[in-house]
Short mmCIF file of C-alpha atoms and ligand atoms in Angstrom, two decimals:
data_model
loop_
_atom_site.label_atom_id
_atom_site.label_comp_id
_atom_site.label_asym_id
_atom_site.label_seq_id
_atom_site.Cartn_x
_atom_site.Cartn_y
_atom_site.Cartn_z
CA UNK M 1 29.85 -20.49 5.78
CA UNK M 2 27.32 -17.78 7.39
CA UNK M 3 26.13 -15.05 6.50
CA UNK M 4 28.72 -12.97 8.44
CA UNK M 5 31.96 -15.10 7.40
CA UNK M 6 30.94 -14.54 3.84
CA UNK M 7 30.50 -10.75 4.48
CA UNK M 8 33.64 -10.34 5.38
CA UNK M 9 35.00 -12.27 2.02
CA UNK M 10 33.46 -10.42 0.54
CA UNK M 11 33.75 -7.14 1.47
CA UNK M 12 37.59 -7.80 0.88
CA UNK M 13 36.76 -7.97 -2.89
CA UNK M 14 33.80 -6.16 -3.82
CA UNK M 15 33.05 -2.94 -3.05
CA UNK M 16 30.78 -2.63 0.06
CA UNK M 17 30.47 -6.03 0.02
CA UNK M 18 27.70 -5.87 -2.56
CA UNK M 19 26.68 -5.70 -6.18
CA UNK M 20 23.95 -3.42 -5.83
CA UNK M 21 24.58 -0.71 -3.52
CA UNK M 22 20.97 -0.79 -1.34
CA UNK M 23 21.60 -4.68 -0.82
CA UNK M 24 24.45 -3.47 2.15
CA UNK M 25 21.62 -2.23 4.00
CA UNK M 26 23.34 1.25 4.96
CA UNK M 27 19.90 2.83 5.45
CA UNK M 28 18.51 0.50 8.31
CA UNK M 29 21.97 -0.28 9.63
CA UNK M 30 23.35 -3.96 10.39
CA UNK M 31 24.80 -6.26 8.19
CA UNK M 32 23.11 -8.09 5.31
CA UNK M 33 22.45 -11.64 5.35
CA UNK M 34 23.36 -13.89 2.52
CA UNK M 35 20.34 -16.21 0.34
CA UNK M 36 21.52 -19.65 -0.61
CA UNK M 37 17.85 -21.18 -2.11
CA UNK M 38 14.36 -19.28 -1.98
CA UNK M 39 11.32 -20.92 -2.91
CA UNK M 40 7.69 -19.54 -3.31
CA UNK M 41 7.54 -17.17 -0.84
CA UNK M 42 10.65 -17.80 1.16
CA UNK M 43 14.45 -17.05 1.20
CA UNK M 44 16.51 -19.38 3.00
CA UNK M 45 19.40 -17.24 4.41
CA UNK M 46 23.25 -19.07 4.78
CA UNK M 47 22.33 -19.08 8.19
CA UNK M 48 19.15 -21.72 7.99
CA UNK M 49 16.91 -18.59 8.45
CA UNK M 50 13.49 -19.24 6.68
CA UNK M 51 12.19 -15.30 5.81
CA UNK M 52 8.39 -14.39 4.15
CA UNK M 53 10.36 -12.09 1.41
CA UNK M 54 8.33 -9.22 0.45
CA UNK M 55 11.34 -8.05 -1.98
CA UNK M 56 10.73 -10.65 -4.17
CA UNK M 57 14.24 -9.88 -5.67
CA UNK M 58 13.07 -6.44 -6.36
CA UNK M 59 9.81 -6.80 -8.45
CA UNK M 60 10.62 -9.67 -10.68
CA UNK M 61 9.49 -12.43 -8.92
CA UNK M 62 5.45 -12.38 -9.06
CA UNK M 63 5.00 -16.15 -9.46
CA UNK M 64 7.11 -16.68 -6.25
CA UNK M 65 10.88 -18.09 -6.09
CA UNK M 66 11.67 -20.88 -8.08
CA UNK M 67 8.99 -21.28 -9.58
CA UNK M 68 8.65 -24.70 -10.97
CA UNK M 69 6.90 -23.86 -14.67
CA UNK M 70 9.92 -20.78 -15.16
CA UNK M 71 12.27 -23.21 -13.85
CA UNK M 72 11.69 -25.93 -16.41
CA UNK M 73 11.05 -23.61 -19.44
CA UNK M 74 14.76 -22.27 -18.82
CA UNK M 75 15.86 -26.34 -18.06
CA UNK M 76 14.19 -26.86 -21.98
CA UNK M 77 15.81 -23.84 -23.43
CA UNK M 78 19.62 -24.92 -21.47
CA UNK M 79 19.62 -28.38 -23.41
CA UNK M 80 19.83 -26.28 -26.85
CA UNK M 81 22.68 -23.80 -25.64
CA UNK M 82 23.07 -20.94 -24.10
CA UNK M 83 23.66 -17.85 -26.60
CA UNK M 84 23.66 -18.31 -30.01
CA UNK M 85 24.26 -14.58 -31.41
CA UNK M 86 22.06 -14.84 -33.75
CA UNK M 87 18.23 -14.01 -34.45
CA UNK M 88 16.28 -16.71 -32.33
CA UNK M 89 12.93 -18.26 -31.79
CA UNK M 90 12.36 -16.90 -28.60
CA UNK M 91 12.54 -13.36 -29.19
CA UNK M 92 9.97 -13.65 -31.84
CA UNK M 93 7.31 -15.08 -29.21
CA UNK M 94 8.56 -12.90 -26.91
CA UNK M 95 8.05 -9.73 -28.94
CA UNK M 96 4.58 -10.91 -29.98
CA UNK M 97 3.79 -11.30 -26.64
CA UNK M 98 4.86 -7.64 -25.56
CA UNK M 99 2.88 -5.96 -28.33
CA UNK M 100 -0.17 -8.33 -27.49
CA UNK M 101 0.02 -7.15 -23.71
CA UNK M 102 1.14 -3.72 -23.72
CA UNK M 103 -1.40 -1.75 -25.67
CA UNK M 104 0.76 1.13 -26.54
CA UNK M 105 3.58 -1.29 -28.28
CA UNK M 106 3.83 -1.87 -32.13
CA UNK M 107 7.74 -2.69 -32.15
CA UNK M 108 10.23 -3.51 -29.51
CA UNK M 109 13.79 -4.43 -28.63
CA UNK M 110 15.09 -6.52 -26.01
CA UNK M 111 18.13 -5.57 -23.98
CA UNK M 112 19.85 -6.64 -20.80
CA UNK M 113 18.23 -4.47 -18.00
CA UNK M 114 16.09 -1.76 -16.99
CA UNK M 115 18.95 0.28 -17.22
CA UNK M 116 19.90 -0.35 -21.06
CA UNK M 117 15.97 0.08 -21.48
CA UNK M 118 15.67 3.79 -20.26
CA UNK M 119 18.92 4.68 -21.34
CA UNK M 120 17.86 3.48 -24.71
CA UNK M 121 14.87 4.96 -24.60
CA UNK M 122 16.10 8.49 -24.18
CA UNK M 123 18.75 8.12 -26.83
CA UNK M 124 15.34 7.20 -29.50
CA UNK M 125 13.58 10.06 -28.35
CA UNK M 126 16.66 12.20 -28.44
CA UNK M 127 17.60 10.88 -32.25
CA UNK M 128 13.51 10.98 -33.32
CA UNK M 129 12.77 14.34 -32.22
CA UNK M 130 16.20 15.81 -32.33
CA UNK M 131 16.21 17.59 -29.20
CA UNK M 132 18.75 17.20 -26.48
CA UNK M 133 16.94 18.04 -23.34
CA UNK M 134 14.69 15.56 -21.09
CA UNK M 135 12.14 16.25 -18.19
CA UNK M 136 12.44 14.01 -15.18
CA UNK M 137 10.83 13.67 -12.14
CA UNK M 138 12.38 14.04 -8.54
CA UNK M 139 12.08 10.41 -6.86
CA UNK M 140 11.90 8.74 -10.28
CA UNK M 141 14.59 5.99 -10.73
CA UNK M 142 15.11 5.08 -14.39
CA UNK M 143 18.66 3.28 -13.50
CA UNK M 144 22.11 4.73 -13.10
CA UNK M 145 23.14 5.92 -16.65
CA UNK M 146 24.05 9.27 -16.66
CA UNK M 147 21.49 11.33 -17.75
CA UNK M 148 19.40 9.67 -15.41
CA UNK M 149 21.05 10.01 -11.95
CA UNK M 150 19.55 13.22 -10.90
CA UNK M 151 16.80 13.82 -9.23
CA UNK M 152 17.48 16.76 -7.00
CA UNK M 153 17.18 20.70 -7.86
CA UNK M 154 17.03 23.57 -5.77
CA UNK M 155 13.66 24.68 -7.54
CA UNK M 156 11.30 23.61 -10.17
CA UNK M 157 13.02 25.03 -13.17
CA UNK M 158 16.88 24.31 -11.72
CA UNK M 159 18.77 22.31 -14.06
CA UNK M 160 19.60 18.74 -12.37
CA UNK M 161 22.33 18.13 -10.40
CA UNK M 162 23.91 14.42 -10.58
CA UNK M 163 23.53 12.68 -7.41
CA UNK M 164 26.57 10.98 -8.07
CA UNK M 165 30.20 11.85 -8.89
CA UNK M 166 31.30 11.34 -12.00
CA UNK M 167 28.22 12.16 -13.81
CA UNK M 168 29.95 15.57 -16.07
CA UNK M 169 28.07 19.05 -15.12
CA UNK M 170 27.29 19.61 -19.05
CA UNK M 171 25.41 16.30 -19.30
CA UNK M 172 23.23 16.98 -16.14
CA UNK M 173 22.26 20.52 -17.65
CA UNK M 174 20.28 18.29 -19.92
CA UNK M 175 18.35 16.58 -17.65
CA UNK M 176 15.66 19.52 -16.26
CA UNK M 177 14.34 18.06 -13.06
CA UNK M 178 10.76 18.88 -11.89
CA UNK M 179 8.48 17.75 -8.82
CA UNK M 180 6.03 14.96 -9.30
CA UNK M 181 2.14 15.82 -9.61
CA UNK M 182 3.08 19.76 -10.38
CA UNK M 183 1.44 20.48 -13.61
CA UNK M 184 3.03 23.89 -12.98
CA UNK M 185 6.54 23.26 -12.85
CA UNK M 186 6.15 21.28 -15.94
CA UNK M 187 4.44 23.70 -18.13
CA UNK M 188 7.24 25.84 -16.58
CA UNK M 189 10.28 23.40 -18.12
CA UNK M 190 8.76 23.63 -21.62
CA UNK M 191 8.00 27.41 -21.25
CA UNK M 192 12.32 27.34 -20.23
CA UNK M 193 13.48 25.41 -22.76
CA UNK M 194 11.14 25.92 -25.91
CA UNK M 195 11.72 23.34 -28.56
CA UNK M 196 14.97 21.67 -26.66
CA UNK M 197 12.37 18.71 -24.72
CA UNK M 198 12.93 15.20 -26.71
CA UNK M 199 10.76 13.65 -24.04
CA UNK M 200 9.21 13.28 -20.73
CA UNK M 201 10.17 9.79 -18.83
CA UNK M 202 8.44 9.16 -15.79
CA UNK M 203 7.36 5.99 -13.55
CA UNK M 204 3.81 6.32 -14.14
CA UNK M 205 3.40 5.14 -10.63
CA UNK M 206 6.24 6.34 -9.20
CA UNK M 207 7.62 2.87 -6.73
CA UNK M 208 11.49 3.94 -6.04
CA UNK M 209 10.83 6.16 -2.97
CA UNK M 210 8.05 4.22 -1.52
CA UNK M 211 4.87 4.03 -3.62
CA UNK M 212 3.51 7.10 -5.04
CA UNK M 213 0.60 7.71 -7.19
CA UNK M 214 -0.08 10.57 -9.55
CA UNK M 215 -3.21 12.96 -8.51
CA UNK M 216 -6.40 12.61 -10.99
CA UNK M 217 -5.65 13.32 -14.67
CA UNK M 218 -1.96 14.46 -14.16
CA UNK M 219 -0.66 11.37 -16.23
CA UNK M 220 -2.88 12.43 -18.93
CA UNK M 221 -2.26 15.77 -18.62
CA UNK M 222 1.65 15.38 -19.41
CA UNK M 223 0.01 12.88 -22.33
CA UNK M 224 -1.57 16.36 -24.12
CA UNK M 225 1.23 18.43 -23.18
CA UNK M 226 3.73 16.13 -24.89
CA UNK M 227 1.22 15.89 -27.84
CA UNK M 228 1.26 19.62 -28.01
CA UNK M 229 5.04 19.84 -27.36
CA UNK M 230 5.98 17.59 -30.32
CA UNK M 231 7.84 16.22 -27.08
CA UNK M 232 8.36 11.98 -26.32
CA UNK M 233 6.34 10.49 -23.43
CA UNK M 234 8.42 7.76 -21.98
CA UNK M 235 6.59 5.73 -19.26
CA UNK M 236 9.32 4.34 -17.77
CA UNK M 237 7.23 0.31 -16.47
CA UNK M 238 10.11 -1.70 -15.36
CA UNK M 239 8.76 -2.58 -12.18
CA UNK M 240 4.93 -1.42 -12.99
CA UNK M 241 5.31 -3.26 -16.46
CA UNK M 242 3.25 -6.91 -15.45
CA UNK M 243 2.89 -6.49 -11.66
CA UNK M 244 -0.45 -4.30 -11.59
CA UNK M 245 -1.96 -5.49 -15.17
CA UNK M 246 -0.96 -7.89 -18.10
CA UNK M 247 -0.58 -3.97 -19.77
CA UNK M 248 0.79 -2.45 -16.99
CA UNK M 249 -0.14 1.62 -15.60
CA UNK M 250 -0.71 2.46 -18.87
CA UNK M 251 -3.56 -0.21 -19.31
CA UNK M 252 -5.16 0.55 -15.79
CA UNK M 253 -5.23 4.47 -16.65
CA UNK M 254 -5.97 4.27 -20.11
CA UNK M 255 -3.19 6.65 -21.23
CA UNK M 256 -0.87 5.33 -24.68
CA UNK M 257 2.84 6.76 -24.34
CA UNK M 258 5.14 6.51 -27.16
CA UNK M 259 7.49 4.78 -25.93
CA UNK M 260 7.53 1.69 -22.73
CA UNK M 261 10.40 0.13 -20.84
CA UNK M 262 9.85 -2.81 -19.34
CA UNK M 263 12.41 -5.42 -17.51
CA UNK M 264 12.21 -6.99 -14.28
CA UNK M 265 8.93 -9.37 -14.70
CA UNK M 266 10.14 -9.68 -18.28
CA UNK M 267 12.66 -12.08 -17.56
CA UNK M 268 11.55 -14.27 -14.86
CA UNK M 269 14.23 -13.80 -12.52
CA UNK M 270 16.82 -13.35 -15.58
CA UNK M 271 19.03 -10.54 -16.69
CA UNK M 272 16.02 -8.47 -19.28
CA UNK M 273 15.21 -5.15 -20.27
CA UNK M 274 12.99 -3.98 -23.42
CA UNK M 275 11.72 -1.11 -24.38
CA UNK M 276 9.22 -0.12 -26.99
CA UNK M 277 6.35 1.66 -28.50
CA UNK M 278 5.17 3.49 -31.62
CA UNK M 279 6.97 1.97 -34.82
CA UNK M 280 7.40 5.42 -36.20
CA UNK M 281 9.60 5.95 -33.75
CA UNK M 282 11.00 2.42 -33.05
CA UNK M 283 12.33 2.26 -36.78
CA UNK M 284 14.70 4.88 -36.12
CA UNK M 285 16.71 2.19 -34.67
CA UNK M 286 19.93 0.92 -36.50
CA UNK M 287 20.18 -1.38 -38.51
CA UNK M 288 16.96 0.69 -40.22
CA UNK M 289 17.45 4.13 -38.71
CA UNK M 290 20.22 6.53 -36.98
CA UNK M 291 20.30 5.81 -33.66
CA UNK M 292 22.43 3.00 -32.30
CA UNK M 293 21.72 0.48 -29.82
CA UNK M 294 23.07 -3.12 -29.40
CA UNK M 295 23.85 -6.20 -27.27
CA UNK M 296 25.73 -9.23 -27.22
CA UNK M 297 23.74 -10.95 -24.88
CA UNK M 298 20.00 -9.24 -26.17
CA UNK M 299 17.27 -11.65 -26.54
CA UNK M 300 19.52 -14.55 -24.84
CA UNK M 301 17.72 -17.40 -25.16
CA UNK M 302 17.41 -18.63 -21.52
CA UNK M 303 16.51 -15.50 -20.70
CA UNK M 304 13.85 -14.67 -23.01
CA UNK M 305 12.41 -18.42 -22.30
CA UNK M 306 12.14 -17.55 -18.33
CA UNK M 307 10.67 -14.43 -19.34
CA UNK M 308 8.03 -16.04 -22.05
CA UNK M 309 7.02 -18.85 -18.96
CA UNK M 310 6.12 -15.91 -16.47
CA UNK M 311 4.26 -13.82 -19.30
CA UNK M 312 2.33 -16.83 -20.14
CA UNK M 313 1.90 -17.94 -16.62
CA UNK M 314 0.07 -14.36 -16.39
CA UNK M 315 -1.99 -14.73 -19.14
CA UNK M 316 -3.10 -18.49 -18.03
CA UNK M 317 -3.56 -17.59 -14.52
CA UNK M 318 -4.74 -13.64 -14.48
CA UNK M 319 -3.59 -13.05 -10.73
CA UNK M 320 -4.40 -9.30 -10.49
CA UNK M 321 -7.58 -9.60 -8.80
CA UNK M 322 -6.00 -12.26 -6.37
CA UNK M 323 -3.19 -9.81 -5.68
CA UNK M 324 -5.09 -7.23 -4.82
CA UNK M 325 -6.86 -8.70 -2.23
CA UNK M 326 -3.76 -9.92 -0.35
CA UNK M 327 -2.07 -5.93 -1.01
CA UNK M 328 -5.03 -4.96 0.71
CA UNK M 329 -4.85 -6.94 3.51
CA UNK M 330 -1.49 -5.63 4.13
CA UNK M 331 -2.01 -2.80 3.58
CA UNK M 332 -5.15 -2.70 6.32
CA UNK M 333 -3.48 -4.38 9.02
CA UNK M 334 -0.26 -1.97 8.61
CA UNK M 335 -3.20 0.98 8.88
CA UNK M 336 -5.02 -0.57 11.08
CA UNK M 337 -1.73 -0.70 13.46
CA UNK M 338 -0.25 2.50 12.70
CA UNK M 339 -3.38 4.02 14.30
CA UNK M 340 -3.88 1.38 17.45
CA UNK M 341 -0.51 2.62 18.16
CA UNK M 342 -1.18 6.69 17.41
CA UNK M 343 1.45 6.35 14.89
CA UNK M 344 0.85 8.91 11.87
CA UNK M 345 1.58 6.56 8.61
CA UNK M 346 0.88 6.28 5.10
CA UNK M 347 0.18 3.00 3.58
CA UNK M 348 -0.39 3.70 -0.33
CA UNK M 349 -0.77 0.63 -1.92
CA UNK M 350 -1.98 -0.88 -5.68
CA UNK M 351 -1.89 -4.19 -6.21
CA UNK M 352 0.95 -6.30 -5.36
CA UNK M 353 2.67 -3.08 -4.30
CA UNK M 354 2.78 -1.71 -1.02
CA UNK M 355 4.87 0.37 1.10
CA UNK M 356 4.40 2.20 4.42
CA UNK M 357 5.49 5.60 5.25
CA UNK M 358 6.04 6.76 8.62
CA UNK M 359 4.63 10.16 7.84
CA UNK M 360 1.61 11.91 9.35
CA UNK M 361 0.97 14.35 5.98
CA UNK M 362 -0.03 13.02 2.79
CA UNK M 363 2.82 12.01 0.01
CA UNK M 364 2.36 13.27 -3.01
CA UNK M 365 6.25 13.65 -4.45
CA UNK M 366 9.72 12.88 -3.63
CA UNK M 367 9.98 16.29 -0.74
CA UNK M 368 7.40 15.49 0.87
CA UNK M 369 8.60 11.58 1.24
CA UNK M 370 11.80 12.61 2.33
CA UNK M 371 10.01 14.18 5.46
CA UNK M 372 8.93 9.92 6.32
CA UNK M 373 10.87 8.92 9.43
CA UNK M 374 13.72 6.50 7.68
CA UNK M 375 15.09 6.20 11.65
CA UNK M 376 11.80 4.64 13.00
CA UNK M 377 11.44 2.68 9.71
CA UNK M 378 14.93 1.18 10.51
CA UNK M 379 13.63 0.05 14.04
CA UNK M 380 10.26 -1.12 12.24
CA UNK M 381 12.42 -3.05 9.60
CA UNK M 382 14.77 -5.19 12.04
CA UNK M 383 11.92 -6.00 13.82
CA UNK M 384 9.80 -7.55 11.12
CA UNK M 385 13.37 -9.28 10.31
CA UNK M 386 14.21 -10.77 13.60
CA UNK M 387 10.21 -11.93 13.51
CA UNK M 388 10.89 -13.90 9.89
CA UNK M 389 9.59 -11.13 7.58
CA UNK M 390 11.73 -9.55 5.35
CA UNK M 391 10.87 -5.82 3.86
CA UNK M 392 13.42 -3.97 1.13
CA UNK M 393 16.20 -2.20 3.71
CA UNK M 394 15.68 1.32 3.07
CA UNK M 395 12.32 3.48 4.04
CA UNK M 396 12.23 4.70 0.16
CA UNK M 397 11.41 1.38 -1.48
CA UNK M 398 8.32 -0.65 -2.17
CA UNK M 399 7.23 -3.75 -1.02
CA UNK M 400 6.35 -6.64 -3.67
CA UNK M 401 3.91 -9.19 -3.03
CA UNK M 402 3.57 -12.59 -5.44
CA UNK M 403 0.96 -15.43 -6.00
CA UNK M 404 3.01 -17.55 -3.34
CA UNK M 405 2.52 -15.42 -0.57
CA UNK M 406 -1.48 -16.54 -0.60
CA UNK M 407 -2.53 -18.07 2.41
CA UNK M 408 0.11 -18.68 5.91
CA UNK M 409 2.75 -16.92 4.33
CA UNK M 410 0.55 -13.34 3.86
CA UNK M 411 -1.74 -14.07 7.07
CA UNK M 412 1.89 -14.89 9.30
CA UNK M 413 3.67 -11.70 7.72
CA UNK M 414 1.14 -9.72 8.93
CA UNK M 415 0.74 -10.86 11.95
CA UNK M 416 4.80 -10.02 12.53
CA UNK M 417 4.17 -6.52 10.97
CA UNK M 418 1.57 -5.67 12.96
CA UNK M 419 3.50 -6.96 16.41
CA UNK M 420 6.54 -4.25 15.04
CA UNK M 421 4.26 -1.48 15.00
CA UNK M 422 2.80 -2.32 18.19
CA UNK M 423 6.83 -2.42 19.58
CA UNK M 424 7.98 0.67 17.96
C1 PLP T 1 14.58 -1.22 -11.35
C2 PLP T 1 14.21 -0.10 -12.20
C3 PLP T 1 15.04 0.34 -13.25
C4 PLP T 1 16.41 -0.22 -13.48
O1 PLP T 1 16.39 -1.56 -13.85
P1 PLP T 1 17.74 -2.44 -13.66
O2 PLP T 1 17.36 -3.76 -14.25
O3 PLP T 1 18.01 -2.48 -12.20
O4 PLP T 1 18.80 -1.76 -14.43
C5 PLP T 1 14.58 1.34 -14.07
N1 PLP T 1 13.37 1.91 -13.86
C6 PLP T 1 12.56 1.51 -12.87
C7 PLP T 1 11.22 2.14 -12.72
C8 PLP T 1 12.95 0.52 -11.99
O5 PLP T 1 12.16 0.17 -10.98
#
C-alpha cells in the first residue's frame, strides 16, 4: 500500500486524514506521505523513499530514529508488563534524573504530553497564587487546551481571542495575550489586571513559529517582574527541555522559573509530559494539596524507561557541542545561499534548532514572522522533498537536528538545501 492508497483510507476515517492537524501538510500544499520504519537519520516512506528527516518526529528524537540503546531499554522494561497502576521503579530514577538536570526543579510529576504538562502547570499556578488570569505570548504554543489556544489580539492589552472554535469567550478573557520581547506591553498587562496574574508561561526560546530568540535580558526581566508581581513564571521547555542543554534555556541563560514543562525528549519517542519546579509550589498538588491532577497512564513504565535511556544517553555522551557545529553548518550554507541568490532570509539558529525565514527584516515576535513568505517556503519545501530532504511542512516551524545526522546525512542535506534556494 502507498502512500497515496493509504491517504485515501484514511481520510475516509479520520479527520483530514491525520492525527495531528500540521501532519496534512495544508500549508505547503500536496499530500503527505506515509513512514513505515525510520532509522538514525532517515524515514523510509510506504513508497521506498529514503528522506534525511530534519523533523525528527517533532523534537523528540535527538539520538536519531530507532535508536538501538532506547530501543532495548523499552525491549527490558516490555518483558515485565506494560502498566502496572501503581507507584514504579522507573519514575523514581526518572524524577531524580529531572531534578539532577534541570536546575530550577525540586519536585515533579509525570504526565502524558506536553499538553497535560502546560495545562497542568497553569492550573498549579492558578491554585498556588489564587489568581485566575495568565500572560501569554503571541506565537507561543503551549498545546491545545483551552486556555492556551490564543495567541492573537488586536493590541497589546486586548484580551485573547481563541484561535479555535469551541474554546468559550469567558475562558479566553483569562488568557491576556502580549507580543514577544515587549517589556512594555507586559508591564502594561500587570498595570491592567493588578493582582489577577497567577503566572507568566512562555517558550523561553520561542520554536513554534520558526525559531525566535528573546532580545538581551528580556527573559530575566519577566524573572523580576514576576518576583515583584507575586506572579508564576512558567517556562514552558517541551521542545527546548534537553535539545540545547542537559538543563535546557533555563541552564544556558541562567534564569530559575518556578515552574518547567518538559515532554518530547523526555520520553524517547514515547507518549511523556512532566512538569515541575519549586516544591513550595509543587506540594500543592493532590494527594498533599488542592489542586487536582491525575493519569492513568502517568509514569508508564515503557515510557518512562525510553525516556530514562535518552536522558542517560545525554549525560554519557554530552552532544551539545557536537550539535552545534552541525546547526551551524546549516545554518551557513542556508545563509550563505539565501544571499548567492539575493534572497532576503533569516536563518536564526541554536543548537540543534534551526529554521529559515524567508524574510528580509529581522524577527523578533510572532507579527513580524507572519510577514515571512509561507508561499516561497512552500516551493523551497517540495523541493528539498523531491531532492530526499525532509523539513516540517509549514514556514512557522523549526527544524530539529540529532546525533545521527553527523557526517553524509548533514553534508548531503545541505547540499539539497542549498540547490532549492538556488531554484527558487
Ligand atoms: C510540542 C509542544 C507542546 C505540546 O506538546 P504535545 O506533546 O504535543 O502535547 C507544548 N509546548 C511546546 C513548547 C511544544 O513545543
Amino acid at each position: 500500500m502507498n502512500s497515496q492508497q493509504l491517504f485515501e483510507r484514511a481520510q475516509q476515517l479520520i479527520p483530514g486524514g491525520v492525527n495531528s492537524p500540521v501532519r496534512a501538510f495544508r500549508s505547503v500544499g500536496g499530500a503527505p506521505f506515509f513512514v513505515k520504519r525510520a532509522q538514525g537519520a532517515t524515514l523510509v516512506t510506504a513508497d521506498d523513499r529514503e528522506l534525511i528527516d530534519f523533523v525528527c518526529t517533532w523534537g523528540p528524537a535527538i539520538h536519531g530514529h530507532n535508536n538501538p540503546v532506547v530501543k532495548a531499554a523499552i525491549a527490558k522494561a516490555l518483558e515485565c508488563g506494560t502498566s502496572f497502576g501503581t507507584p514504579n521503579p522507573y519514575e523514581v530514577e526518572m524524577a531524580e534524573l529531572i531534578v539532577r538536570f534541570v536546575p530550577s526543579i525540586q519536585k515533579v510529576r509525570m504526565c502524558n504530553s506536553g499538553t497535560e504538562a502546560t495545562m497542568s502547570a497553569i492550573r498549579l499556578a492558578r491554585g498556588f497564587t489564587r489568581r485566575d488570569k495568565i500572560i501569554k505570548f503571541s506565537g507561543c504554543y503551549h498545546g491545545h487546551s483551552d486556555s492556551l489556544l490564543i495567541k492573537a489580539g488586536s493590541g497589546a492589552l486586548t484580551h485573547g481571542n481563541p484561535d479555535s472554535a469551541g474554546v468559550p469567550a469567558s475562558f479566553a478573557r483569562e488568557t491576556v495575550v502580549v507580543p514577544f520581547n515587549d517589556r512594555a506591553a507586559v508591564e502594561a498587562a500587570f498595570d491592567a489586571n493588578p493582582g489577577q496574574i497567577a503566572c507568566i508561561i512562555l517558550e523561553p526560546y520561542p520554536a513554534n513559529v520558526g525559531l525566535i530568540l528573546p532580545e538581551a535580558g528580556f527573559l530575566k526581566f519577566l524573572r523580576e517582574l514576576c518576583t515583584r508581581q507575586g506572579a508564576v513564571l512558567i517556562f514552558d521547555e517541551v521542545m527546548t527541555g534537553f535539545r540545547l542543554a542537559k538543563g535546557g534555556v533555563q541552564e544556558l541563560e541562567g534564569i530559575t522559573p518556578d515552574l518547567t514543562t518538559l515532554g518530547k525528549i523526555i520520553g524517547g519517542g514515547l507518549p511523556v509530559g512532566a512538569f515541575g519546579g519549586r516544591a513550595e509550589i509543587m506540594d500543592h498538588l493532590a494527594p498533599l494539596g488542592p489542586v487536582y491532577q491525575a493519569g492513568t497512564l502517568s509514569g508508564n513504565p515503557l515510557a518512562m524507561a525510553a525516556g530514562i535511556a535518552a536522558l542517560r544517553l545525554l549525560e554519557t555522551e554530552n552532544p551539545y557541542a557536537r550539535l552545534d557545529t552541525l546547526g551551524r553548518q546549516v545554518r551557513d550554507t542556508l545563509a550563505a545561499a539565501c544571499k548567492a541568490k539575493g534572497l532576503g532570509a533569516q536563518t536564526p539558529q541554536v543548537g540543534s534548532m534551526f529554521s529559515l525565514f524567508l524574510n528580509p527584516a529581522p524577527v523578533r515576535d510572532f507579527a513580524t514572522a507572519l510577514q515571512s513568505d509561507a508561499k516561497l517556503f512552500g516551493r523551497f519545501f517540495h523541493l528539498c522533498l523531491e531532492g530526499g530532504v525532509y523539513l516540517p511542512p509549514s514556514a512557522f516551524e523549526t527544524c530539529f537536528i540529532s546525533t545521527a545526522h553527523e557526517g553524509a546525512a548533514i553534508d548531503r542535506a545541505c547540499e539539497v538545501m542549498a540547490g532549492a534556494i538556488a531554484k527558487l
